[in-house]
Tab-separated table of C-alpha atoms in Angstrom:
chain	number	residue	atom	x	y	z
Y	1	MET	CA	126.463	101.493	49.430
Y	2	LYS	CA	124.671	104.162	51.592
Y	3	ALA	CA	126.548	105.989	54.464
Y	4	ILE	CA	125.341	108.364	56.879
Y	5	VAL	CA	127.426	109.635	59.729
Y	6	LEU	CA	127.199	110.041	62.783
Y	7	ALA	CA	129.226	112.495	65.767
Y	8	ARG	CA	127.990	113.247	68.507
Y	9	VAL	CA	129.696	115.259	72.064
Y	10	SER	CA	129.105	115.071	75.050
Y	11	THR	CA	130.999	117.406	77.225
Y	12	GLU	CA	132.464	120.364	77.032
Y	13	GLU	CA	136.590	119.050	77.195
Y	14	GLN	CA	135.349	116.515	74.325
Y	15	LYS	CA	134.985	119.736	71.939
Y	16	ASP	CA	138.747	121.475	73.468
Y	17	ALA	CA	140.184	118.272	73.006
Y	18	GLY	CA	139.841	118.132	68.996
Y	19	ASN	CA	135.946	116.193	69.474
Y	20	SER	CA	134.037	118.595	68.057
Y	21	LEU	CA	131.558	118.488	66.150
Y	22	PRO	CA	133.244	120.379	62.746
Y	23	ALA	CA	136.309	118.341	64.075
Y	24	GLN	CA	134.755	114.935	63.604
Y	25	GLN	CA	132.835	116.132	60.359
Y	26	ALA	CA	135.454	116.624	58.703
Y	27	ARG	CA	137.720	113.098	59.670
Y	28	LEU	CA	134.404	111.025	58.816
Y	29	HIS	CA	133.776	113.070	55.194
Y	30	ASN	CA	137.602	111.997	54.588
Y	31	LEU	CA	136.880	108.485	55.762
Y	32	ILE	CA	133.888	108.277	52.908
Y	33	ASP	CA	136.170	109.987	50.056
Y	34	ARG	CA	138.404	107.689	51.277
Y	35	ASN	CA	135.880	104.660	50.182
Y	36	PRO	CA	134.113	105.062	46.494
Y	37	HIS	CA	131.544	102.622	47.183
Y	38	LEU	CA	130.317	104.787	49.840
Y	39	LEU	CA	127.533	107.990	49.148
Y	40	LEU	CA	127.166	109.641	52.047
Y	41	VAL	CA	122.955	110.149	51.985
Y	42	LYS	CA	122.033	111.555	55.360
Y	43	GLU	CA	123.700	113.025	58.486
Y	44	PHE	CA	124.073	112.824	62.536
Y	45	ILE	CA	125.071	115.586	64.739
Y	46	TYR	CA	123.926	116.156	68.320
Y	47	ASP	CA	125.180	117.393	70.969
Y	48	GLU	CA	124.341	114.807	73.967
Y	49	SER	CA	124.517	117.850	76.439
Y	50	ALA	CA	121.602	119.297	75.498
Y	51	TYR	CA	119.397	115.651	75.387
Y	52	LYS	CA	119.204	114.598	78.211
Y	53	GLU	CA	116.757	111.333	76.294
Y	54	ASN	CA	119.747	110.611	74.157
Y	55	ARG	CA	118.760	107.545	73.788
Y	56	LYS	CA	115.635	109.402	71.463
Y	57	LYS	CA	118.419	110.558	69.045
Y	58	PHE	CA	120.373	107.170	68.609
Y	59	ALA	CA	116.411	105.561	67.370
Y	60	GLU	CA	116.575	108.065	65.051
Y	61	VAL	CA	119.698	106.005	63.849
Y	62	ILE	CA	118.480	102.575	64.225
Y	63	ASP	CA	115.248	103.737	62.694
Y	64	PHE	CA	116.555	105.084	59.659
Y	65	ILE	CA	118.772	102.183	59.188
Y	66	LYS	CA	115.621	100.222	59.214
Y	67	ALA	CA	113.980	101.449	56.316
Y	68	GLN	CA	115.752	101.420	53.932
Y	69	LYS	CA	116.303	98.524	51.849
Y	70	GLU	CA	120.060	97.631	51.547
Y	71	THR	CA	123.082	97.364	53.357
Y	72	VAL	CA	123.723	100.277	55.091
Y	73	ALA	CA	127.446	102.122	56.042
Y	74	LEU	CA	127.486	103.625	59.893
Y	75	CYS	CA	130.399	106.094	59.738
Y	76	CYS	CA	132.166	106.878	62.943
Y	77	ASP	CA	134.565	108.688	64.538
Y	78	LYS	CA	135.349	106.559	67.138
Y	79	VAL	CA	133.419	103.757	68.833
Y	80	ASP	CA	132.709	105.688	71.996
Y	81	ARG	CA	130.690	108.192	70.244
Y	82	LEU	CA	128.021	105.590	68.758
Y	83	SER	CA	125.931	106.093	71.908
Y	84	ARG	CA	126.292	106.261	75.940
Y	85	ASP	CA	123.646	104.059	76.355
Y	86	PHE	CA	125.791	100.524	75.299
Y	87	LEU	CA	123.789	98.152	77.060
Y	88	THR	CA	120.254	98.828	74.755
Y	89	GLY	CA	120.979	100.789	72.027
Y	90	ILE	CA	124.181	98.807	70.827
Y	91	VAL	CA	122.657	95.796	71.449
Y	92	GLU	CA	119.985	96.664	69.164
Y	93	LEU	CA	122.737	97.814	66.282
Y	94	GLU	CA	124.672	94.774	67.127
Y	95	LYS	CA	122.074	92.349	65.825
Y	96	LEU	CA	121.104	94.769	63.119
Y	97	ARG	CA	125.213	93.919	61.592
Y	98	ARG	CA	124.770	90.318	62.259
Y	99	GLU	CA	121.113	90.658	59.226
Y	100	GLY	CA	123.430	92.531	57.149
Y	101	LEU	CA	122.049	95.320	57.657
Y	102	VAL	CA	124.427	97.336	58.770
Y	103	GLU	CA	127.888	98.478	58.628
Y	104	LEU	CA	130.153	99.419	60.577
Y	105	TYR	CA	133.342	102.185	59.342
Y	106	PHE	CA	135.767	103.991	62.101
Y	107	ALA	CA	137.932	106.977	61.437
Y	108	SER	CA	139.801	107.391	63.857
Y	109	ASP	CA	140.144	103.862	66.318
Y	110	ALA	CA	142.640	100.735	65.551
Y	111	VAL	CA	139.104	99.047	64.139
Y	112	THR	CA	137.921	100.210	60.632
Y	113	ARG	CA	135.379	98.660	59.482
Y	114	ILE	CA	132.818	95.580	61.134
Y	115	HIS	CA	130.824	94.118	59.109
Y	116	LYS	CA	128.719	90.606	58.677
Y	117	ASP	CA	131.577	88.478	58.424
Y	118	SER	CA	134.279	90.359	60.263
Y	119	THR	CA	136.423	87.275	61.937
Y	120	ALA	CA	135.791	86.138	65.743
Y	121	GLY	CA	139.522	88.341	66.571
Y	122	GLU	CA	137.656	91.234	64.684
Y	123	LEU	CA	135.054	91.348	66.309
Y	124	PHE	CA	136.280	90.605	70.388
Y	125	ALA	CA	138.626	94.139	69.532
Y	126	PHE	CA	135.686	95.870	68.485
Y	127	ASN	CA	133.790	94.150	72.068
Y	128	MET	CA	136.583	95.243	74.096
Y	129	MET	CA	136.638	98.505	72.532
Y	130	LEU	CA	133.026	99.024	73.968
Y	131	SER	CA	134.106	98.241	77.348
Y	132	GLY	CA	136.825	100.556	77.693
Y	133	ALA	CA	133.550	103.355	75.677
Y	134	GLN	CA	132.382	101.983	78.455
Y	135	TYR	CA	134.586	101.924	81.700
Y	136	TYR	CA	135.349	105.565	79.854
Y	137	SER	CA	131.724	106.940	79.675
Y	138	ASN	CA	131.105	104.837	83.925
Y	139	CYS	CA	133.789	106.740	85.209
Y	140	ILE	CA	132.149	110.023	83.683
Y	141	SER	CA	128.951	108.605	85.596
Y	142	ASP	CA	131.321	108.110	88.588
Y	143	ASN	CA	132.590	111.734	88.564
Y	144	THR	CA	129.789	112.990	88.541
Y	145	LYS	CA	127.647	111.187	91.889
Y	146	ARG	CA	130.973	112.302	93.760
Y	147	ALA	CA	130.512	115.880	93.117
Y	148	ASN	CA	126.176	115.220	93.290
Y	149	GLU	CA	127.362	113.543	96.819
Y	150	GLN	CA	129.341	116.433	97.903
Y	151	ARG	CA	127.121	119.059	97.488
Y	152	ARG	CA	124.619	116.987	99.753
Y	153	ARG	CA	126.986	116.413	101.972
Y	154	ASN	CA	126.681	120.264	102.225
Y	155	GLY	CA	122.919	120.734	102.161
Y	156	GLU	CA	122.715	122.179	98.494
Y	157	TRP	CA	120.146	121.966	96.300
Y	158	ASN	CA	119.311	121.654	93.045
Y	159	GLY	CA	116.220	120.716	91.592
Y	160	LYS	CA	113.794	122.688	90.839
Y	161	THR	CA	112.855	125.797	93.523
Y	162	ARG	CA	109.958	125.438	96.118
Y	163	ILE	CA	106.725	128.133	95.849
Y	164	GLY	CA	108.201	130.538	98.467
Y	165	TYR	CA	112.035	130.600	97.267
Y	166	LYS	CA	114.353	131.686	94.845
Y	167	ASN	CA	117.423	131.253	93.564
Y	168	ILE	CA	119.818	134.389	93.885
Y	169	THR	CA	123.290	134.826	92.867
Y	170	LEU	CA	125.448	136.224	95.286
Y	171	GLU	CA	127.833	139.042	94.961
Y	172	ASN	CA	130.930	135.666	95.270
Y	173	GLY	CA	129.455	134.521	92.284
Y	174	LYS	CA	128.174	132.167	94.053
Y	175	LYS	CA	123.918	130.722	93.785
Y	176	ASP	CA	122.026	130.175	97.045
Y	177	ILE	CA	118.317	129.438	97.666
Y	178	VAL	CA	116.090	132.346	99.681
Y	179	PHE	CA	113.249	132.980	100.693
Y	180	ASP	CA	110.981	134.593	97.770
Y	181	LEU	CA	109.202	137.554	100.624
Y	182	GLU	CA	106.753	137.841	98.335
Y	183	ARG	CA	104.908	134.700	98.633
Y	184	ALA	CA	107.250	132.911	102.060
Y	185	HIS	CA	104.936	133.829	103.900
Y	186	LEU	CA	101.567	132.443	102.349
Y	187	VAL	CA	103.417	129.234	101.870
Y	188	LYS	CA	103.836	128.975	105.218
Y	189	LYS	CA	100.142	129.643	105.052
Y	190	ILE	CA	99.201	126.712	103.690
Y	191	PHE	CA	101.227	124.724	106.239
Y	192	GLU	CA	98.787	126.909	109.704
Y	193	LEU	CA	95.243	126.289	108.062
Y	194	TYR	CA	95.708	123.441	107.819
Y	195	ALA	CA	97.252	121.873	110.887
Y	196	THR	CA	94.301	123.054	112.381
Y	197	GLY	CA	92.228	121.487	111.072
Y	198	ASN	CA	89.042	122.784	109.314
Y	199	TYR	CA	89.944	123.075	106.131
Y	200	SER	CA	89.588	119.904	103.245
Y	201	LEU	CA	92.178	121.023	100.858
Y	202	THR	CA	89.247	122.336	98.007
Y	203	THR	CA	88.737	124.748	101.205
Y	204	LEU	CA	92.280	125.645	101.395
Y	205	TRP	CA	93.007	125.994	97.999
Y	206	GLN	CA	90.180	128.058	97.691
Y	207	GLU	CA	91.387	130.007	100.533
Y	208	ILE	CA	95.139	130.787	100.108
Y	209	THR	CA	93.966	131.515	95.889
Y	210	LYS	CA	91.735	134.193	97.707
Y	211	MET	CA	94.951	135.757	99.826
Y	212	GLY	CA	96.815	136.406	95.962
Y	213	LEU	CA	98.624	132.510	96.013
Y	214	GLY	CA	100.268	132.364	92.138
Y	215	ASN	CA	102.595	130.638	90.216
Y	216	ASN	CA	105.638	132.469	88.959
Y	217	LYS	CA	103.483	133.839	85.867
Y	218	GLY	CA	100.872	134.975	88.928
Y	219	GLU	CA	97.806	132.181	87.561
Y	220	PRO	CA	96.208	130.894	90.744
Y	221	LEU	CA	97.894	127.284	91.578
Y	222	GLN	CA	95.644	123.847	91.199
Y	223	ARG	CA	94.374	122.382	93.538
Y	224	THR	CA	96.244	119.378	93.143
Y	225	TYR	CA	99.699	121.162	94.363
Y	226	ILE	CA	98.666	122.088	97.959
Y	227	GLN	CA	98.440	118.449	98.267
Y	228	LYS	CA	101.881	118.267	96.946
Y	229	ILE	CA	102.879	121.832	98.875
Y	230	LEU	CA	101.490	120.031	102.434
Y	231	LYS	CA	103.858	117.302	101.381
Y	232	ASP	CA	106.588	118.715	100.587
Y	233	PRO	CA	109.926	118.356	103.265
Y	234	PHE	CA	111.853	120.382	101.823
Y	235	PHE	CA	109.480	123.198	104.090
Y	236	TYR	CA	111.123	122.239	106.883
Y	237	GLY	CA	114.078	121.327	105.919
Y	238	MET	CA	114.885	118.657	104.404
Y	239	ALA	CA	115.297	117.550	100.919
Y	240	LYS	CA	114.169	114.883	99.267
Y	241	SER	CA	116.576	112.531	96.612
Y	242	GLN	CA	114.806	110.409	94.438
Y	243	LYS	CA	116.795	107.975	94.495
Y	244	HIS	CA	119.382	108.544	97.378
Y	245	GLY	CA	116.347	109.105	100.245
Y	246	LEU	CA	116.101	112.205	102.937
Y	247	TYR	CA	119.043	114.756	103.892
Y	248	PRO	CA	118.923	118.136	105.068
Y	249	HIS	CA	119.672	121.018	103.025
Y	250	ARG	CA	121.188	124.390	104.528
Y	251	TYR	CA	118.625	126.700	103.340
Y	252	GLU	CA	115.547	129.082	105.524
Y	253	LYS	CA	113.531	126.497	106.765
Y	254	LEU	CA	109.574	127.129	106.153
Y	255	VAL	CA	107.637	125.634	108.880
Y	256	THR	CA	108.337	123.763	112.200
Y	257	LYS	CA	108.857	119.754	111.946
Y	258	GLU	CA	105.653	120.358	114.843
Y	259	LEU	CA	103.684	121.465	111.871
Y	260	PHE	CA	104.383	119.347	109.295
Y	261	ASP	CA	103.751	116.000	110.558
Y	262	GLN	CA	100.254	117.817	112.005
Y	263	CYS	CA	99.429	118.209	108.851
Y	264	GLN	CA	100.503	115.028	107.680
Y	265	ASP	CA	97.883	113.124	110.572
Y	266	ILE	CA	95.028	115.503	108.879
Y	267	LEU	CA	95.721	113.753	105.069
Y	268	GLU	CA	96.282	110.679	106.257
Y	269	GLY	CA	93.178	110.511	108.388
Y	270	LYS	CA	94.887	108.915	110.635
Y	271	ARG	CA	98.226	107.077	111.611
Y	272	LYS	CA	98.419	103.372	109.947
Y	273	SER	CA	100.765	100.803	111.998
Y	274	PRO	CA	103.529	99.058	109.674
Y	275	THR	CA	102.311	96.117	109.389
Y	276	LYS	CA	105.554	92.844	108.027
Y	277	CYS	CA	105.804	92.305	104.824
Y	278	ALA	CA	104.652	88.168	104.020
Y	279	SER	CA	106.124	88.063	100.404
Y	280	LYS	CA	107.653	85.156	99.970
Y	281	PRO	CA	111.341	85.025	98.434
Y	282	PHE	CA	110.055	83.925	94.933
Y	283	LEU	CA	113.121	83.891	92.663
Y	284	PHE	CA	111.634	86.029	89.833
Y	285	LYS	CA	109.772	88.178	91.653
Y	286	GLY	CA	109.682	92.303	90.111
Y	287	LEU	CA	112.647	91.059	87.604
Y	288	LEU	CA	109.706	89.159	84.178
Y	289	ARG	CA	107.663	91.039	82.100
Y	290	CYS	CA	105.134	90.177	79.375
Y	291	LYS	CA	106.266	89.569	75.986
Y	292	ASN	CA	103.251	90.790	74.604
Y	293	CYS	CA	101.966	93.591	76.233
Y	294	GLY	CA	104.902	94.401	79.295
Y	295	CYS	CA	102.962	94.014	81.777
Y	296	LEU	CA	104.555	91.951	84.981
Y	297	LEU	CA	104.610	88.441	85.253
Y	298	SER	CA	103.094	87.605	89.713
Y	299	PRO	CA	104.088	84.225	91.805
Y	300	GLU	CA	101.403	82.458	92.769
Y	301	ILE	CA	102.109	79.858	95.039
Y	302	LYS	CA	99.469	76.530	94.000
Y	303	LYS	CA	98.305	73.477	96.166
Y	304	GLY	CA	100.202	75.150	99.443
Y	305	LYS	CA	104.008	74.761	98.108
Y	306	PHE	CA	104.317	74.747	93.525
Y	307	ILE	CA	104.908	78.354	92.427
Y	308	TYR	CA	103.784	79.424	89.268
Y	309	TYR	CA	104.230	82.526	87.207
Y	310	SER	CA	101.609	84.416	85.044
Y	311	CYS	CA	101.367	88.034	83.285
Y	312	THR	CA	98.908	90.794	85.711
Y	313	ASN	CA	97.166	91.604	82.682
Y	314	ALA	CA	97.198	95.025	83.669
Y	315	LYS	CA	96.410	96.488	80.409
Y	316	GLY	CA	93.723	93.315	79.946
Y	317	ASN	CA	95.582	92.179	76.251
Y	318	CYS	CA	97.155	89.114	77.475
Y	319	LYS	CA	94.906	86.060	77.862
Y	320	ARG	CA	96.614	83.832	81.766
Y	321	VAL	CA	99.253	81.732	81.111
Y	322	TYR	CA	100.686	79.699	84.175
Y	323	VAL	CA	104.295	78.830	84.101
Y	324	PRO	CA	106.065	77.274	86.936
Y	325	GLU	CA	108.717	78.267	87.994
Y	326	LYS	CA	111.270	75.351	87.679
Y	327	GLU	CA	110.381	75.631	84.180
Y	328	LEU	CA	111.587	79.101	84.008
Y	329	LEU	CA	114.892	78.275	85.446
Y	330	LYS	CA	115.711	75.338	83.252
Y	331	PRO	CA	117.131	77.179	80.652
Y	332	ILE	CA	119.046	79.472	83.005
Y	333	LEU	CA	120.416	76.311	84.426
Y	334	SER	CA	121.387	75.056	80.962
Y	335	VAL	CA	123.406	78.596	80.290
Y	336	PHE	CA	125.432	77.788	83.643
Y	337	GLU	CA	125.873	74.453	82.356
Y	338	GLN	CA	128.022	75.335	79.452
Y	339	PHE	CA	129.923	78.313	81.531
Y	340	LYS	CA	131.063	75.395	83.347
Y	341	SER	CA	131.994	73.241	80.240
Y	342	ILE	CA	133.966	75.691	78.386
Y	343	PRO	CA	137.603	74.334	78.855
Y	344	ASP	CA	140.496	75.808	81.127
Y	345	GLN	CA	142.031	76.152	77.624
Y	346	MET	CA	139.813	78.109	76.114
Y	347	HIS	CA	140.230	80.610	79.277
Y	348	GLN	CA	143.817	81.164	79.336
Y	349	ASP	CA	142.886	81.576	75.769
Y	350	ILE	CA	140.808	84.431	75.304
Y	351	VAL	CA	142.730	85.805	78.631
Y	352	ASP	CA	145.825	85.464	75.909
Y	353	GLU	CA	143.485	87.626	72.797
Y	354	LEU	CA	142.609	90.380	75.729
Y	355	ARG	CA	146.523	90.603	75.924
Y	356	LYS	CA	146.921	90.513	71.998
Y	357	THR	CA	144.189	93.965	72.147
Y	358	SER	CA	145.385	95.425	74.842
Y	359	GLU	CA	146.751	97.575	73.060
Y	360	VAL	CA	144.039	99.536	71.300
Y	361	GLU	CA	143.316	100.118	75.764
Y	362	VAL	CA	146.795	101.271	76.367
Y	363	GLU	CA	146.503	103.079	73.129
Y	364	PHE	CA	143.389	104.538	74.658
Y	365	HIS	CA	144.177	105.826	77.900
Y	366	LYS	CA	147.336	107.096	76.169
Y	367	ASN	CA	145.896	109.945	74.527
Y	368	GLN	CA	143.337	110.319	76.887
Y	369	ILE	CA	146.392	111.210	80.260
Y	370	GLU	CA	147.779	113.918	77.226
Y	371	ARG	CA	144.850	115.292	76.913
Y	372	ILE	CA	143.950	115.804	80.561
Y	373	ARG	CA	147.542	117.425	80.700
Y	374	ALA	CA	147.447	119.342	77.710
Y	375	GLU	CA	144.293	120.328	79.641
Y	376	TYR	CA	145.713	121.374	82.800
Y	377	ASP	CA	148.380	122.843	81.494
Y	378	ARG	CA	146.035	125.633	79.422
Y	379	THR	CA	143.895	125.684	82.939
Y	380	GLN	CA	147.268	126.802	85.000
Y	381	LYS	CA	148.462	129.429	83.282
Y	382	LYS	CA	144.591	130.945	82.839
Y	383	ILE	CA	145.210	131.016	87.208
Y	384	ASP	CA	148.198	132.493	86.007
Y	385	ASN	CA	146.405	135.169	83.901
Y	386	LEU	CA	144.117	135.503	86.324
Y	387	LEU	CA	146.438	136.830	89.128
Y	388	ASP	CA	148.195	139.221	87.279
Y	389	LEU	CA	145.303	140.529	85.741
Y	390	ARG	CA	144.749	140.753	90.087
Y	391	LEU	CA	147.973	142.796	90.694
Y	392	GLU	CA	147.014	144.920	88.006
Y	393	GLN	CA	144.070	145.451	89.239
Y	394	SER	CA	142.353	145.746	86.142
Y	395	ILE	CA	139.533	143.075	88.035
Y	396	THR	CA	137.828	142.781	91.285
Y	397	PRO	CA	138.386	141.031	94.308
Y	398	GLU	CA	135.395	138.756	93.296
Y	399	MET	CA	134.924	138.326	90.192
Y	400	TYR	CA	138.909	137.457	90.592
Y	401	ASP	CA	137.576	135.236	94.173
Y	402	LYS	CA	135.003	133.891	91.860
Y	403	LYS	CA	137.311	132.850	88.607
Y	404	LEU	CA	139.191	131.000	91.062
Y	405	ASN	CA	137.240	128.875	91.887
Y	406	GLU	CA	135.265	127.792	88.607
Y	407	LEU	CA	139.215	126.953	86.895
Y	408	LYS	CA	140.247	125.309	90.710
Y	409	ASP	CA	137.757	123.303	90.592
Y	410	ALA	CA	138.375	122.548	86.693
Y	411	GLN	CA	141.740	121.221	87.820
Y	412	HIS	CA	140.666	119.279	91.143
Y	413	ARG	CA	138.761	117.669	88.177
Y	414	LEU	CA	141.098	116.920	86.180
Y	415	ASN	CA	143.635	115.558	88.393
Y	416	ILE	CA	140.476	112.374	89.940
Y	417	GLU	CA	140.456	111.776	85.900
Y	418	MET	CA	143.915	111.741	85.426
Y	419	GLU	CA	144.340	109.295	88.237
Y	420	GLU	CA	141.886	107.327	87.016
Y	421	HIS	CA	142.797	106.658	83.580
Y	422	THR	CA	146.671	106.725	85.012
Y	423	ASN	CA	144.768	103.202	87.114
Y	424	ALA	CA	142.686	101.436	84.481
Y	425	ASP	CA	144.581	99.840	82.633
Y	426	HIS	CA	145.288	97.136	86.324
Y	427	GLU	CA	141.325	97.505	87.376
Y	428	TYR	CA	140.404	95.805	84.145
Y	429	HIS	CA	142.713	93.732	83.217
Y	430	THR	CA	141.559	92.381	86.911
Y	431	HIS	CA	137.911	93.262	86.333
Y	432	VAL	CA	138.243	90.891	83.297
Y	433	SER	CA	139.987	88.154	85.522
Y	434	THR	CA	137.778	88.013	87.967
Y	435	VAL	CA	135.043	87.292	85.403
Y	436	ILE	CA	136.147	84.780	83.262
Y	437	SER	CA	136.876	83.163	86.263
Y	438	LEU	CA	133.626	83.479	88.279
Y	439	SER	CA	131.898	82.621	84.509
Y	440	LYS	CA	132.322	78.467	85.000
Y	441	ARG	CA	131.628	78.762	88.904
Y	442	MET	CA	127.521	80.427	88.103
Y	443	GLY	CA	125.466	77.262	88.444
Y	444	GLU	CA	128.085	76.200	91.579
Y	445	ILE	CA	128.035	80.174	93.316
Y	446	PHE	CA	123.443	80.041	92.390
Y	447	GLU	CA	123.396	76.509	93.852
Y	448	SER	CA	124.912	77.365	97.219
Y	449	SER	CA	122.684	80.627	97.946
Y	450	GLU	CA	119.799	81.262	99.754
Y	451	PRO	CA	116.779	82.438	98.079
Y	452	GLU	CA	116.913	86.241	97.985
Y	453	GLU	CA	120.824	85.725	97.711
Y	454	LYS	CA	119.490	83.735	93.818
Y	455	ARG	CA	117.178	86.691	93.051
Y	456	SER	CA	119.626	89.278	93.235
Y	457	PHE	CA	121.446	86.876	91.384
Y	458	LEU	CA	119.307	86.557	88.575
Y	459	ALA	CA	118.557	90.517	88.606
Y	460	PHE	CA	122.460	90.972	88.441
Y	461	LEU	CA	122.843	88.064	85.099
Y	462	LEU	CA	119.981	88.689	83.363
Y	463	GLN	CA	119.296	91.294	80.259
Y	464	ASN	CA	115.837	92.135	79.278
Y	465	PRO	CA	114.195	88.970	80.927
Y	466	THR	CA	111.009	88.593	78.956
Y	467	VAL	CA	108.496	85.697	78.694
Y	468	SER	CA	105.968	84.920	75.615
Y	469	GLY	CA	103.256	82.116	76.652
Y	470	LYS	CA	105.683	79.133	78.346
Y	471	THR	CA	108.703	79.933	77.052
Y	472	LEU	CA	111.588	82.540	78.834
Y	473	ASP	CA	113.540	85.048	76.878
Y	474	PHE	CA	116.952	86.759	77.630
Y	475	SER	CA	120.207	87.854	76.903
Y	476	LEU	CA	123.483	88.023	79.566
Y	477	VAL	CA	124.578	91.188	80.973
Y	478	SER	CA	127.920	92.438	79.819
Y	479	PRO	CA	130.528	90.896	80.238
Y	480	PHE	CA	129.208	87.570	80.128
Y	481	ASP	CA	127.687	87.360	77.017
Y	482	THR	CA	131.289	88.134	75.608
Y	483	VAL	CA	132.749	85.335	76.945
Y	484	LEU	CA	130.278	82.888	76.703
Y	485	GLU	CA	129.671	83.847	72.904
Y	486	LEU	CA	133.277	83.540	72.152
Y	487	ALA	CA	133.887	80.236	74.293
Y	488	HIS	CA	131.975	78.996	71.624
Y	489	CYS	CA	133.539	80.463	68.346
Y	490	THR	CA	135.092	77.954	66.328
Y	491	SER	CA	136.934	80.350	64.662
Y	492	TRP	CA	139.015	81.765	66.730
Y	493	CYS	CA	141.196	80.814	70.042
Y	494	PRO	CA	144.395	79.321	67.394
Y	495	ARG	CA	145.179	77.174	70.238
Y	496	ARG	CA	142.113	74.719	70.579
Y	497	ASP	CA	143.499	71.380	69.452
Y	498	SER	CA	140.910	68.274	67.886
Y	499	ASN	CA	139.089	67.333	71.780
Y	500	SER	CA	137.851	70.611	71.724
Y	501	HIS	CA	134.284	70.536	71.380
Y	502	ASP	CA	131.281	73.764	71.007
Y	503	ILE	CA	129.063	74.167	72.655
Y	504	ALA	CA	125.608	75.441	71.604
Y	505	ILE	CA	124.233	78.838	72.845
Y	506	GLY	CA	120.797	78.082	73.090
Y	507	GLY	CA	117.826	77.921	75.623
Y	508	PHE	CA	118.189	81.548	76.137
């Protein structure tokens, strides 16, 4: 059987914890050597931190597997090495597994092989490991979010430096943003000239180009860049995050808020009075896409009361088909009924199986805690050595302060990570118990909700909903999909008696 190797790291901490790319490769080569039926044909090795669009790298793996005419063995060190993009990447891989096109081998995990004929117990353990990996990835994301929130509270900016400003490094080693004295006055001139009302964007561009304003390479600015400058609130003291909106930054202001507003008035021609949104609370508004062309489906009201959806046909590829909202709801309501029909005993079986497979999670968190403690101790030794160097006057006070801050920040991050792993096991079980309880009451919760609440519920529950003709196609967000699949598995749940029955997972 052809075998491919996938190894990746995403943080410096993982490299230092024995998860470096060479370490993973060595374990994977050893795995292949222990399985003579495997023949290594290709390796996918990459540092995820160097690829912001990691999905492109994982897509290469999927494309390679699809291109083969036989089953391929995908070998990874651990489940969490597969992909950071669990919601879509693993879904594609799972489809290939079910079709018998790929088998998964793991060198350092409790589950060592997953294939087309894996038992329900093996698949459940695998899914739990995926959930654990996703949880850990989410924790890292939370840490990053908290760090960014603190930066915003401090008025710091991490994005691209605006024209008229430049990045500098202070004597203490910290970064800062200050005026670019060669160009700041010319950027301010853009606002002052435009506020007079005597310039169009084109004539202003021509004038400021004559004055010598250019980009970082000394080349003239594009005309469209002038409008971008005029609309940028950074120049009057407000940084703009695409996700979090405006927040005051701590750097020097280039123009006043009054001057900025004058320019906005001229750009808009006049202030437009805000209008109230007359939008109806359509259940699927903004949620559905056409499976044929990818365009959104838009809602319409016919005969004053009937709601229909149809493809906007923005690309001109589709024939307009109108689908009643009630028809689109039918497969979703059917899923709610399937959840409701799951016997209480089967819910308990799922919880019991979780207890059996939780050993994998316990071991995972135990290993992570040991790694964090070892890294914390190494960092503390560096701090002690740094103090010795300072007392010996081998380094300057500035160098000492810079390095000490870096090491203390590293210890602070480790403390946060330690706390999360310590609490993870309890939170994990609480989360799964809540999911199982909630799943059975989905239909009841949906029916008792207001229209806008129903829409929010559908937006949370449905994953990649598309419409082909008049048929709604969707999958459930994890872990509800796993609960439903396990509950309907005939080869699982040993306590099921002769009165138990299967519920087909259909309609979506």
